[in-house]
Amino acid sequence: MKKIVLTFVSGLLLFSCMEEESLSALQSGPVPVGNWSNLEHQQNGFVMEKVNELQENTEGYRFFSNGKLVHRANSGWCGTPPIVTNDYEGTWERNGEIIRIEAGFWGGTQIQELKIINETPSSLLLEQLSSEWITEE
C-alpha cells in the first residue's frame, strides 16, 4: 500500500512540474498576444475582444508570445446552430500592421492575412486581406 501511495504522490509531483504557459503570461505582451473572442463580423473583417479565457463552442484565438496559436473554430462543415468547436493549432507572425495566421481547420489548413485597422489593449479591428483554404484529400 505504501508503494502505491508513494507512486501516486511522485506522479502528482512530476505532473505539477510540467511547464505550461499561464493565462497571466498570455495577457501580457504585444498585441495580439493573449486570448481573443467575441468576434463581430463586419463587411471586410471583424472585431475581437480580449478575454481571460476562450469559452467552449465560441470562436476565438489564443496567441502565444512564441508565435504559436490556437484557433477555436467550427469542428465540421455545418454552420447551423448549435455550433460545436474544436481547437486547431497553428502559427502567427506580425509584420507592422499585418498579421499572418496559418492554422488547421476541420478540412485542412487555412492561411489568412489580416490588417490591423485599430488596436487597443482590449479590442482589435481587423480587415481580412486574404484567405486561402488548403483542403486535405
mmCIF file of N, CA, C and O in Angstrom, residues 2 5 19 25 31 35 38 52-53 56 77 82 86-87 96 100 117 127:
data_model
loop_
_atom_site.group_PDB
_atom_site.id
_atom_site.type_symbol
_atom_site.label_atom_id
_atom_site.label_comp_id
_atom_site.label_asym_id
_atom_site.label_seq_id
_atom_site.Cartn_x
_atom_site.Cartn_y
_atom_site.Cartn_z
ATOM 1 N N LYS A 2 1.982 1.210 0.736
ATOM 2 C CA LYS A 2 2.874 2.368 0.788
ATOM 3 C C LYS A 2 3.460 2.654 -0.586
ATOM 4 O O LYS A 2 3.636 3.816 -0.962
ATOM 5 N N VAL A 5 0.844 4.547 -2.700
ATOM 6 C CA VAL A 5 0.727 5.941 -2.284
ATOM 7 C C VAL A 5 1.956 6.724 -2.721
ATOM 8 O O VAL A 5 1.849 7.847 -3.230
ATOM 9 N N GLU A 19 5.694 22.297 -17.513
ATOM 10 C CA GLU A 19 5.627 23.706 -17.885
ATOM 11 C C GLU A 19 4.438 23.951 -18.793
ATOM 12 O O GLU A 19 4.228 23.259 -19.773
ATOM 13 N N ALA A 25 0.661 35.099 -18.372
ATOM 14 C CA ALA A 25 1.698 35.333 -19.372
ATOM 15 C C ALA A 25 1.070 35.660 -20.721
ATOM 16 O O ALA A 25 1.605 36.440 -21.494
ATOM 17 N N VAL A 31 0.340 43.223 -28.719
ATOM 18 C CA VAL A 31 -0.844 42.778 -29.458
ATOM 19 C C VAL A 31 -0.361 41.943 -30.633
ATOM 20 O O VAL A 31 0.571 42.345 -31.317
ATOM 21 N N ASN A 35 -5.742 36.002 -25.322
ATOM 22 C CA ASN A 35 -6.957 35.316 -25.750
ATOM 23 C C ASN A 35 -7.925 36.334 -26.337
ATOM 24 O O ASN A 35 -8.197 37.368 -25.715
ATOM 25 N N ASN A 38 -15.340 36.781 -28.861
ATOM 26 C CA ASN A 38 -16.478 37.681 -29.079
ATOM 27 C C ASN A 38 -16.364 38.364 -30.432
ATOM 28 O O ASN A 38 -16.526 39.577 -30.554
ATOM 29 N N ASN A 52 -10.330 36.707 -20.785
ATOM 30 C CA ASN A 52 -9.480 35.932 -19.884
ATOM 31 C C ASN A 52 -9.272 34.509 -20.373
ATOM 32 O O ASN A 52 -8.196 33.953 -20.238
ATOM 33 N N GLU A 53 -10.317 33.914 -20.937
ATOM 34 C CA GLU A 53 -10.206 32.568 -21.487
ATOM 35 C C GLU A 53 -11.240 32.374 -22.579
ATOM 36 O O GLU A 53 -12.255 33.069 -22.614
ATOM 37 N N GLU A 56 -16.154 27.552 -24.313
ATOM 38 C CA GLU A 56 -16.443 26.394 -25.157
ATOM 39 C C GLU A 56 -17.465 26.778 -26.228
ATOM 40 O O GLU A 56 -18.365 27.570 -25.993
ATOM 41 N N TRP A 77 -18.082 21.040 -41.182
ATOM 42 C CA TRP A 77 -18.510 21.917 -42.261
ATOM 43 C C TRP A 77 -19.852 22.588 -41.996
ATOM 44 O O TRP A 77 -20.172 23.615 -42.567
ATOM 45 N N PRO A 82 -26.910 24.179 -33.106
ATOM 46 C CA PRO A 82 -25.842 24.591 -32.201
ATOM 47 C C PRO A 82 -24.463 24.262 -32.796
ATOM 48 O O PRO A 82 -24.252 23.183 -33.334
ATOM 49 N N ASN A 86 -13.751 23.191 -32.143
ATOM 50 C CA ASN A 86 -12.560 22.397 -31.858
ATOM 51 C C ASN A 86 -11.379 23.361 -31.829
ATOM 52 O O ASN A 86 -11.439 24.437 -32.424
ATOM 53 N N ASP A 87 -10.317 22.993 -31.150
ATOM 54 C CA ASP A 87 -9.105 23.805 -31.107
ATOM 55 C C ASP A 87 -8.128 23.307 -32.164
ATOM 56 O O ASP A 87 -7.794 22.121 -32.190
ATOM 57 N N GLY A 96 4.571 44.714 -38.835
ATOM 58 C CA GLY A 96 3.910 46.018 -38.861
ATOM 59 C C GLY A 96 2.454 45.865 -38.496
ATOM 60 O O GLY A 96 2.118 45.379 -37.426
ATOM 61 N N ARG A 100 -0.138 37.476 -40.063
ATOM 62 C CA ARG A 100 -0.298 36.296 -40.917
ATOM 63 C C ARG A 100 -0.554 35.100 -40.006
ATOM 64 O O ARG A 100 0.213 34.845 -39.076
ATOM 65 N N ILE A 117 -6.588 47.503 -38.309
ATOM 66 C CA ILE A 117 -7.128 48.821 -38.619
ATOM 67 C C ILE A 117 -7.109 49.681 -37.355
ATOM 68 O O ILE A 117 -6.795 50.861 -37.398
ATOM 69 N N GLU A 127 -9.003 43.878 -40.760
ATOM 70 C CA GLU A 127 -9.507 43.743 -42.126
ATOM 71 C C GLU A 127 -8.849 42.509 -42.732
ATOM 72 O O GLU A 127 -7.632 42.352 -42.664
#
